[in-house]
């Protein structure tokens, strides 16, 4: 246990022998150091949208991945058939179900090193029309789930002196959004959770970061377009000119950033909110 990122484990082949740097850190010779992670990763909402891209990216980097989903069995089965990634049906709003599912994942795949809190929902309404149910559903799924998912596994990460926790927030947690007082509050809360976790758990080799996407093409944004009475194509076309890079985001734009934050080499990046929005807060 200690305040520094743990040393990298070597598999022992001669071309991967460690080399020593004048600053005292040890680096492997292998230039692909960041490209392979043999870690166990859990991704909530991991079988659709952004989460599916994260699951696939982490698997491609060598992780054993468990993808959690809420109830869309058809999408989960199709995802497993396509990727070979095992899916687990688990409502992240239930602390008991999360604890049991995480226990099962550890029995199946081994101790959990990486947690990506990605599951999220919207229940949009102007505040004067928002119901208590809409408020609670969004807070429970986006924010309270962080407690449910993180508390059963952080102790194991501490004992093994390694952990990567990434929470998917949103630019709307920073800037607010019309009709999303519940979602914006939850996404802002996720950032506070993440920063505090980083401060408390850094001494155990655990990092915590948040990623805050802007407009990403998924079922979630398609549903927003439908609610506004627009075709998804028109919705994207209207959004793109307002984004400095002049396009909406794709799921891989987010997954690449998550992959970096979960890597061995990202041990000195913690407590950050990384905006993946094609510009500042777009
Ligand atoms: P999505 O396509 O709607 O997928 C949401 C995923 O979350 C699904 O896999 C769903 O499971 C899962 N989920 C929802 N409620 C759950 C629960 N109670 N328990 C377990 N899993 C649950 O959403 P997305 O667009 O990929 O969004 C992923 C994350 O990014 C969310 O946190 C969202 O707020 C955030 N985000 C998205 C955007 C964007 O533009 N898309 C922008 C900023 C932030 P099922 O498959 O079973 O339904």
mmCIF file of C-alpha atoms and ligand atoms in Angstrom:
data_model
loop_
_atom_site.group_PDB
_atom_site.id
_atom_site.type_symbol
_atom_site.label_atom_id
_atom_site.label_comp_id
_atom_site.label_asym_id
_atom_site.label_seq_id
_atom_site.Cartn_x
_atom_site.Cartn_y
_atom_site.Cartn_z
ATOM 1 C CA UNK A 1 0.000 0.000 0.000
ATOM 2 C CA UNK A 2 1.398 3.444 -0.758
ATOM 3 C CA UNK A 3 0.981 6.738 -2.509
ATOM 4 C CA UNK A 4 2.623 5.806 -5.780
ATOM 5 C CA UNK A 5 1.260 4.027 -8.777
ATOM 6 C CA UNK A 6 2.363 0.412 -8.401
ATOM 7 C CA UNK A 7 5.216 -0.811 -10.603
ATOM 8 C CA UNK A 8 4.314 -2.398 -13.890
ATOM 9 C CA UNK A 9 4.254 -6.191 -13.912
ATOM 10 C CA UNK A 10 6.522 -7.839 -16.447
ATOM 11 C CA UNK A 11 5.802 -11.088 -18.155
ATOM 12 C CA UNK A 12 9.500 -11.835 -18.477
ATOM 13 C CA UNK A 13 10.348 -11.952 -22.177
ATOM 14 C CA UNK A 14 13.789 -10.551 -22.912
ATOM 15 C CA UNK A 15 12.595 -7.704 -25.121
ATOM 16 C CA UNK A 16 10.336 -6.440 -22.330
ATOM 17 C CA UNK A 17 13.000 -6.136 -19.644
ATOM 18 C CA UNK A 18 12.643 -2.946 -17.631
ATOM 19 C CA UNK A 19 14.835 0.024 -18.327
ATOM 20 C CA UNK A 20 15.669 2.665 -15.784
ATOM 21 C CA UNK A 21 15.150 6.339 -16.332
ATOM 22 C CA UNK A 22 17.290 9.024 -14.609
ATOM 23 C CA UNK A 23 14.164 10.252 -12.818
ATOM 24 C CA UNK A 24 14.018 6.927 -10.979
ATOM 25 C CA UNK A 25 10.932 5.510 -12.678
ATOM 26 C CA UNK A 26 10.943 2.122 -14.355
ATOM 27 C CA UNK A 27 9.653 1.744 -17.900
ATOM 28 C CA UNK A 28 9.414 -1.410 -19.968
ATOM 29 C CA UNK A 29 11.258 -1.427 -23.286
ATOM 30 C CA UNK A 30 8.125 -2.514 -25.069
ATOM 31 C CA UNK A 31 6.776 0.534 -26.905
ATOM 32 C CA UNK A 32 3.276 -0.926 -26.653
ATOM 33 C CA UNK A 33 3.208 -0.501 -22.888
ATOM 34 C CA UNK A 34 -0.096 1.366 -23.067
ATOM 35 C CA UNK A 35 -1.633 -0.929 -25.618
ATOM 36 C CA UNK A 36 -2.187 -3.973 -23.454
ATOM 37 C CA UNK A 37 -3.995 -4.284 -20.131
ATOM 38 C CA UNK A 38 -4.683 -7.696 -18.653
ATOM 39 C CA UNK A 39 -7.164 -6.349 -16.151
ATOM 40 C CA UNK A 40 -10.747 -7.164 -15.189
ATOM 41 C CA UNK A 41 -13.101 -4.341 -16.126
ATOM 42 C CA UNK A 42 -16.769 -3.732 -15.351
ATOM 43 C CA UNK A 43 -18.737 -1.346 -17.561
ATOM 44 C CA UNK A 44 -22.257 -0.403 -16.495
ATOM 45 C CA UNK A 45 -24.629 0.174 -19.404
ATOM 46 C CA UNK A 46 -21.934 -1.718 -21.252
ATOM 47 C CA UNK A 47 -23.930 -3.431 -23.964
ATOM 48 C CA UNK A 48 -25.352 -0.404 -25.798
ATOM 49 C CA UNK A 49 -24.275 3.054 -26.939
ATOM 50 C CA UNK A 50 -21.184 4.607 -25.376
ATOM 51 C CA UNK A 51 -20.848 1.727 -22.911
ATOM 52 C CA UNK A 52 -20.711 -0.866 -25.682
ATOM 53 C CA UNK A 53 -17.879 1.050 -27.345
ATOM 54 C CA UNK A 54 -16.038 1.240 -24.001
ATOM 55 C CA UNK A 55 -16.479 -2.506 -23.413
ATOM 56 C CA UNK A 56 -15.135 -3.300 -26.879
ATOM 57 C CA UNK A 57 -12.208 -0.893 -26.543
ATOM 58 C CA UNK A 58 -11.170 -2.323 -23.164
ATOM 59 C CA UNK A 59 -11.446 -5.851 -24.524
ATOM 60 C CA UNK A 60 -9.294 -4.872 -27.491
ATOM 61 C CA UNK A 61 -6.694 -3.617 -25.003
ATOM 62 C CA UNK A 62 -6.577 -7.032 -23.350
ATOM 63 C CA UNK A 63 -9.045 -6.623 -20.480
ATOM 64 C CA UNK A 64 -11.525 -9.249 -19.368
ATOM 65 C CA UNK A 65 -14.746 -7.237 -19.553
ATOM 66 C CA UNK A 66 -18.133 -7.641 -17.856
ATOM 67 C CA UNK A 67 -20.890 -5.492 -19.346
ATOM 68 C CA UNK A 68 -23.834 -4.659 -17.100
ATOM 69 C CA UNK A 69 -27.229 -3.777 -18.545
ATOM 70 C CA UNK A 70 -30.695 -3.010 -17.171
ATOM 71 C CA UNK A 71 -33.275 -4.950 -19.132
ATOM 72 C CA UNK A 72 -32.714 -4.901 -22.872
ATOM 73 C CA UNK A 73 -32.021 -8.632 -23.190
ATOM 74 C CA UNK A 74 -32.113 -8.588 -26.992
ATOM 75 C CA UNK A 75 -29.408 -5.930 -27.234
ATOM 76 C CA UNK A 76 -27.310 -7.705 -24.602
ATOM 77 C CA UNK A 77 -27.520 -11.070 -26.395
ATOM 78 C CA UNK A 78 -26.648 -9.488 -29.726
ATOM 79 C CA UNK A 79 -23.715 -7.688 -28.103
ATOM 80 C CA UNK A 80 -22.350 -10.901 -26.571
ATOM 81 C CA UNK A 81 -22.785 -12.757 -29.864
ATOM 82 C CA UNK A 82 -20.898 -10.005 -31.691
ATOM 83 C CA UNK A 83 -18.086 -9.425 -29.179
ATOM 84 C CA UNK A 84 -17.822 -12.460 -26.905
ATOM 85 C CA UNK A 85 -18.148 -10.093 -23.938
ATOM 86 C CA UNK A 86 -20.231 -11.517 -21.096
ATOM 87 C CA UNK A 87 -23.224 -9.448 -20.039
ATOM 88 C CA UNK A 88 -24.861 -9.261 -16.616
ATOM 89 C CA UNK A 89 -28.411 -8.049 -16.037
ATOM 90 C CA UNK A 90 -28.260 -5.775 -13.005
ATOM 91 C CA UNK A 91 -30.250 -2.725 -11.994
ATOM 92 C CA UNK A 92 -27.608 -0.280 -10.792
ATOM 93 C CA UNK A 93 -30.191 1.514 -8.650
ATOM 94 C CA UNK A 94 -30.313 -1.504 -6.321
ATOM 95 C CA UNK A 95 -27.398 -1.737 -3.879
ATOM 96 C CA UNK A 96 -28.137 -5.394 -3.126
ATOM 97 C CA UNK A 97 -28.281 -6.388 -6.800
ATOM 98 C CA UNK A 98 -25.037 -4.530 -7.534
ATOM 99 C CA UNK A 99 -23.227 -6.262 -4.664
ATOM 100 C CA UNK A 100 -24.444 -9.701 -5.777
ATOM 101 C CA UNK A 101 -23.602 -9.067 -9.440
ATOM 102 C CA UNK A 102 -20.109 -7.780 -8.650
ATOM 103 C CA UNK A 103 -19.511 -10.879 -6.528
ATOM 104 C CA UNK A 104 -20.595 -13.059 -9.444
ATOM 105 C CA UNK A 105 -18.341 -11.154 -11.867
ATOM 106 C CA UNK A 106 -15.352 -11.659 -9.561
ATOM 107 C CA UNK A 107 -16.165 -15.369 -9.357
ATOM 108 C CA UNK A 108 -16.346 -15.549 -13.161
ATOM 109 C CA UNK A 109 -13.495 -13.262 -14.216
ATOM 110 C CA UNK A 110 -11.359 -12.486 -11.139
ATOM 111 C CA UNK A 111 -10.834 -9.427 -8.941
ATOM 112 C CA UNK A 112 -12.134 -6.207 -10.453
ATOM 113 C CA UNK A 113 -9.466 -3.631 -11.349
ATOM 114 C CA UNK A 114 -11.467 -1.195 -13.490
ATOM 115 C CA UNK A 115 -14.953 0.213 -13.003
ATOM 116 C CA UNK A 116 -16.623 2.403 -15.598
ATOM 117 C CA UNK A 117 -19.831 3.930 -14.220
ATOM 118 C CA UNK A 118 -21.526 4.614 -17.538
ATOM 119 C CA UNK A 119 -25.191 3.591 -17.105
ATOM 120 C CA UNK A 120 -27.468 6.581 -17.382
ATOM 121 C CA UNK A 121 -30.954 7.690 -18.300
ATOM 122 C CA UNK A 122 -32.822 10.900 -19.019
ATOM 123 C CA UNK A 123 -36.365 11.777 -17.936
ATOM 124 C CA UNK A 124 -36.622 15.296 -19.311
ATOM 125 C CA UNK A 125 -39.206 17.866 -18.277
ATOM 126 C CA UNK A 126 -39.208 21.546 -17.445
ATOM 127 C CA UNK A 127 -38.836 21.934 -13.703
ATOM 128 C CA UNK A 128 -42.380 23.195 -13.190
ATOM 129 C CA UNK A 129 -43.680 19.997 -14.795
ATOM 130 C CA UNK A 130 -41.131 17.554 -13.401
ATOM 131 C CA UNK A 131 -42.532 14.795 -11.237
ATOM 132 C CA UNK A 132 -40.868 13.351 -8.171
ATOM 133 C CA UNK A 133 -40.614 10.051 -10.043
ATOM 134 C CA UNK A 134 -38.692 11.660 -12.913
ATOM 135 C CA UNK A 135 -36.382 13.338 -10.413
ATOM 136 C CA UNK A 136 -35.752 10.185 -8.401
ATOM 137 C CA UNK A 137 -35.274 7.840 -11.379
ATOM 138 C CA UNK A 138 -32.560 10.034 -12.852
ATOM 139 C CA UNK A 139 -30.796 10.662 -9.547
ATOM 140 C CA UNK A 140 -30.940 6.978 -8.640
ATOM 141 C CA UNK A 141 -29.601 5.729 -11.983
ATOM 142 C CA UNK A 142 -26.984 8.360 -12.719
ATOM 143 C CA UNK A 143 -25.776 9.312 -9.242
ATOM 144 C CA UNK A 144 -26.805 6.915 -6.481
ATOM 145 C CA UNK A 145 -25.618 3.990 -8.606
ATOM 146 C CA UNK A 146 -22.052 5.234 -8.168
ATOM 147 C CA UNK A 147 -22.266 4.378 -4.486
ATOM 148 C CA UNK A 148 -23.908 1.021 -5.216
ATOM 149 C CA UNK A 149 -21.228 0.005 -7.709
ATOM 150 C CA UNK A 150 -18.135 1.467 -6.088
ATOM 151 C CA UNK A 151 -18.561 0.556 -2.433
ATOM 152 C CA UNK A 152 -18.440 -3.254 -2.907
ATOM 153 C CA UNK A 153 -15.176 -3.173 -4.869
ATOM 154 C CA UNK A 154 -12.975 -0.312 -3.726
ATOM 155 C CA UNK A 155 -11.603 -2.365 -0.795
ATOM 156 C CA UNK A 156 -10.289 -5.033 -3.154
ATOM 157 C CA UNK A 157 -8.657 -2.373 -5.291
ATOM 158 C CA UNK A 158 -7.040 -0.917 -2.159
ATOM 159 C CA UNK A 159 -5.731 -4.326 -1.065
ATOM 160 C CA UNK A 160 -4.188 -4.905 -4.506
ATOM 161 C CA UNK A 161 -2.895 -1.301 -4.748
ATOM 162 C CA UNK A 162 -4.488 -0.742 -8.127
ATOM 163 C CA UNK A 163 -7.787 0.650 -9.320
ATOM 164 C CA UNK A 164 -9.224 2.723 -12.121
ATOM 165 C CA UNK A 165 -12.665 4.269 -11.642
ATOM 166 C CA UNK A 166 -14.200 6.357 -14.413
ATOM 167 C CA UNK A 167 -17.620 8.002 -14.225
ATOM 168 C CA UNK A 168 -19.474 9.209 -17.313
ATOM 169 C CA UNK A 169 -20.827 12.646 -16.523
ATOM 170 C CA UNK A 170 -22.020 15.169 -19.117
ATOM 171 C CA UNK A 171 -21.324 18.717 -20.213
ATOM 172 C CA UNK A 172 -24.837 19.415 -18.928
ATOM 173 C CA UNK A 173 -23.598 18.771 -15.394
ATOM 174 C CA UNK A 174 -21.361 21.811 -15.821
ATOM 175 C CA UNK A 175 -23.454 24.209 -17.881
ATOM 176 C CA UNK A 176 -27.027 23.089 -17.166
ATOM 177 C CA UNK A 177 -29.613 22.276 -19.815
ATOM 178 C CA UNK A 178 -33.212 23.313 -20.370
ATOM 179 C CA UNK A 179 -35.558 20.523 -19.284
ATOM 180 C CA UNK A 180 -32.825 18.561 -17.505
ATOM 181 C CA UNK A 181 -32.691 19.842 -13.945
ATOM 182 C CA UNK A 182 -32.610 16.226 -12.711
ATOM 183 C CA UNK A 183 -29.961 15.057 -15.198
ATOM 184 C CA UNK A 184 -27.781 18.152 -14.777
ATOM 185 C CA UNK A 185 -27.890 17.798 -10.986
ATOM 186 C CA UNK A 186 -26.965 14.119 -11.178
ATOM 187 C CA UNK A 187 -24.140 14.684 -13.656
ATOM 188 C CA UNK A 188 -22.713 17.534 -11.549
ATOM 189 C CA UNK A 189 -22.941 15.290 -8.490
ATOM 190 C CA UNK A 190 -20.948 12.624 -10.320
ATOM 191 C CA UNK A 191 -18.113 15.101 -10.746
ATOM 192 C CA UNK A 192 -18.034 15.883 -7.014
ATOM 193 C CA UNK A 193 -18.141 12.171 -6.192
ATOM 194 C CA UNK A 194 -15.242 11.500 -8.553
ATOM 195 C CA UNK A 195 -13.016 14.310 -7.290
ATOM 196 C CA UNK A 196 -13.523 13.343 -3.657
ATOM 197 C CA UNK A 197 -12.911 9.661 -4.394
ATOM 198 C CA UNK A 198 -9.670 10.653 -6.112
ATOM 199 C CA UNK A 199 -8.539 12.527 -2.994
ATOM 200 C CA UNK A 200 -9.488 9.748 -0.585
ATOM 201 C CA UNK A 201 -8.308 6.724 -2.591
ATOM 202 C CA UNK A 202 -5.245 8.088 -4.371
ATOM 203 C CA UNK A 203 -2.994 6.807 -1.581
ATOM 204 C CA UNK A 204 -4.048 3.259 -2.460
ATOM 205 C CA UNK A 205 -3.064 3.394 -6.142
ATOM 206 C CA UNK A 206 -6.675 4.031 -7.171
ATOM 207 C CA UNK A 207 -7.475 6.819 -9.617
ATOM 208 C CA UNK A 208 -10.930 8.298 -10.180
ATOM 209 C CA UNK A 209 -11.797 10.474 -13.149
ATOM 210 C CA UNK A 210 -14.913 11.692 -14.885
ATOM 211 C CA UNK A 211 -15.514 12.014 -18.590
ATOM 212 C CA UNK A 212 -18.126 14.542 -19.657
ATOM 213 C CA UNK A 213 -19.318 13.988 -23.219
ATOM 214 C CA UNK A 214 -21.155 16.462 -25.378
ATOM 215 C CA UNK A 215 -23.469 15.332 -28.182
ATOM 216 C CA UNK A 216 -22.756 11.667 -28.930
ATOM 217 C CA UNK A 217 -24.761 9.657 -31.464
ATOM 218 C CA UNK A 218 -26.612 6.956 -29.477
ATOM 219 C CA UNK A 219 -30.151 5.812 -28.713
ATOM 220 C CA UNK A 220 -30.231 8.443 -25.960
ATOM 221 C CA UNK A 221 -29.749 11.367 -28.342
ATOM 222 C CA UNK A 222 -32.062 9.705 -30.888
ATOM 223 C CA UNK A 223 -34.768 9.687 -28.214
ATOM 224 C CA UNK A 224 -34.154 13.386 -27.526
ATOM 225 C CA UNK A 225 -34.603 14.147 -31.228
ATOM 226 C CA UNK A 226 -37.851 12.179 -31.257
ATOM 227 C CA UNK A 227 -39.113 14.084 -28.208
ATOM 228 C CA UNK A 228 -38.426 17.348 -30.017
ATOM 229 C CA UNK A 229 -40.280 16.096 -33.090
ATOM 230 C CA UNK A 230 -37.160 16.095 -35.285
ATOM 231 C CA UNK A 231 -35.590 13.373 -37.378
ATOM 232 C CA UNK A 232 -32.300 12.215 -35.855
ATOM 233 C CA UNK A 233 -30.475 13.330 -39.026
ATOM 234 C CA UNK A 234 -31.910 16.853 -38.809
ATOM 235 C CA UNK A 235 -31.126 16.972 -35.090
ATOM 236 C CA UNK A 236 -27.467 16.110 -35.740
ATOM 237 C CA UNK A 237 -27.252 18.522 -38.660
ATOM 238 C CA UNK A 238 -28.588 21.324 -36.459
ATOM 239 C CA UNK A 239 -26.140 20.555 -33.651
ATOM 240 C CA UNK A 240 -22.947 20.156 -35.695
ATOM 241 C CA UNK A 241 -22.395 23.825 -36.691
ATOM 242 C CA UNK A 242 -22.526 24.837 -33.016
ATOM 243 C CA UNK A 243 -19.618 22.520 -32.167
ATOM 244 C CA UNK A 244 -16.102 23.856 -32.863
ATOM 245 C CA UNK A 245 -14.979 20.667 -34.648
ATOM 246 C CA UNK A 246 -18.165 20.961 -36.740
ATOM 247 C CA UNK A 247 -19.468 17.487 -36.124
ATOM 248 C CA UNK A 248 -21.349 15.547 -33.469
ATOM 249 C CA UNK A 249 -19.475 12.918 -31.461
ATOM 250 C CA UNK A 250 -19.325 9.190 -32.028
ATOM 251 C CA UNK A 251 -19.138 6.543 -29.317
ATOM 252 C CA UNK A 252 -15.495 5.797 -30.100
ATOM 253 C CA UNK A 253 -14.581 9.433 -29.378
ATOM 254 C CA UNK A 254 -15.505 8.712 -25.756
ATOM 255 C CA UNK A 255 -14.210 5.138 -25.591
ATOM 256 C CA UNK A 256 -10.668 6.161 -26.587
ATOM 257 C CA UNK A 257 -10.471 8.603 -23.676
ATOM 258 C CA UNK A 258 -11.808 6.037 -21.209
ATOM 259 C CA UNK A 259 -9.271 3.527 -22.444
ATOM 260 C CA UNK A 260 -6.451 5.954 -21.654
ATOM 261 C CA UNK A 261 -7.818 6.750 -18.194
ATOM 262 C CA UNK A 262 -8.035 3.020 -17.412
ATOM 263 C CA UNK A 263 -4.515 2.271 -18.620
ATOM 264 C CA UNK A 264 -1.519 1.440 -16.451
ATOM 265 C CA UNK A 265 0.196 4.625 -17.573
ATOM 266 C CA UNK A 266 -2.605 6.938 -16.415
ATOM 267 C CA UNK A 267 -1.767 6.486 -12.730
ATOM 268 C CA UNK A 268 -0.879 10.166 -12.258
ATOM 269 C CA UNK A 269 -4.132 11.460 -13.757
ATOM 270 C CA UNK A 270 -6.812 11.581 -11.079
ATOM 271 C CA UNK A 271 -9.714 13.733 -9.967
ATOM 272 C CA UNK A 272 -10.107 15.206 -13.431
ATOM 273 C CA UNK A 273 -13.153 15.917 -15.537
ATOM 274 C CA UNK A 274 -12.292 15.431 -19.206
ATOM 275 C CA UNK A 275 -14.726 17.078 -21.594
ATOM 276 C CA UNK A 276 -15.205 15.104 -24.805
ATOM 277 C CA UNK A 277 -17.373 17.557 -26.650
ATOM 278 C CA UNK A 278 -15.554 18.781 -29.741
ATOM 279 C CA UNK A 279 -14.793 22.022 -27.948
ATOM 280 C CA UNK A 280 -15.165 23.614 -24.539
ATOM 281 C CA UNK A 281 -18.611 22.833 -23.090
ATOM 282 C CA UNK A 282 -20.466 22.606 -26.404
HETATM 283 P P1 LIG B 1 -27.953 4.618 -24.035
HETATM 284 O O1 LIG B 1 -27.572 4.364 -25.443
HETATM 285 O O2 LIG B 1 -29.342 5.004 -23.707
HETATM 286 O O3 LIG B 1 -27.505 3.359 -23.159
HETATM 287 C C1 LIG B 1 -27.716 3.385 -21.764
HETATM 288 C C2 LIG B 1 -27.186 2.118 -21.151
HETATM 289 O O4 LIG B 1 -27.387 2.214 -19.730
HETATM 290 C C3 LIG B 1 -27.933 0.875 -21.606
HETATM 291 O O5 LIG B 1 -27.015 -0.192 -21.745
HETATM 292 C C4 LIG B 1 -28.892 0.583 -20.452
HETATM 293 O O6 LIG B 1 -29.224 -0.805 -20.293
HETATM 294 C C5 LIG B 1 -28.047 1.046 -19.274
HETATM 295 N N1 LIG B 1 -28.869 1.348 -18.095
HETATM 296 C C6 LIG B 1 -29.831 2.295 -17.970
HETATM 297 N N2 LIG B 1 -30.395 2.231 -16.748
HETATM 298 C C7 LIG B 1 -29.762 1.227 -16.094
HETATM 299 C C8 LIG B 1 -29.918 0.635 -14.799
HETATM 300 N N3 LIG B 1 -30.822 1.070 -13.915
HETATM 301 N N4 LIG B 1 -29.118 -0.409 -14.476
HETATM 302 C C9 LIG B 1 -28.185 -0.874 -15.343
HETATM 303 N N5 LIG B 1 -27.996 -0.358 -16.578
HETATM 304 C C10 LIG B 1 -28.785 0.673 -16.944
HETATM 305 O O7 LIG B 1 -27.053 5.805 -23.419
HETATM 306 P P2 LIG B 1 -25.687 6.464 -23.958
HETATM 307 O O8 LIG B 1 -26.037 7.604 -24.817
HETATM 308 O O9 LIG B 1 -24.767 5.410 -24.439
HETATM 309 O O10 LIG B 1 -25.160 7.084 -22.582
HETATM 310 C C11 LIG B 1 -24.191 6.438 -21.769
HETATM 311 C C12 LIG B 1 -23.790 7.409 -20.660
HETATM 312 O O11 LIG B 1 -23.238 8.583 -21.247
HETATM 313 C C13 LIG B 1 -24.951 7.877 -19.794
HETATM 314 O O12 LIG B 1 -24.530 8.004 -18.470
HETATM 315 C C14 LIG B 1 -25.291 9.235 -20.367
HETATM 316 O O13 LIG B 1 -25.914 10.050 -19.430
HETATM 317 C C15 LIG B 1 -23.917 9.717 -20.743
HETATM 318 N N6 LIG B 1 -23.914 10.764 -21.757
HETATM 319 C C16 LIG B 1 -24.421 10.549 -23.018
HETATM 320 C C17 LIG B 1 -24.373 11.562 -23.952
HETATM 321 C C18 LIG B 1 -24.902 11.386 -25.362
HETATM 322 O O14 LIG B 1 -24.915 12.377 -26.114
HETATM 323 N N7 LIG B 1 -25.311 10.189 -25.760
HETATM 324 C C19 LIG B 1 -23.832 12.817 -23.627
HETATM 325 C C20 LIG B 1 -23.337 13.002 -22.339
HETATM 326 C C21 LIG B 1 -23.367 11.967 -21.412
HETATM 327 P P3 LIG B 1 -30.255 -1.525 -21.341
HETATM 328 O O15 LIG B 1 -29.447 -1.775 -22.576
HETATM 329 O O16 LIG B 1 -30.662 -2.778 -20.649
HETATM 330 O O17 LIG B 1 -31.376 -0.563 -21.543
#
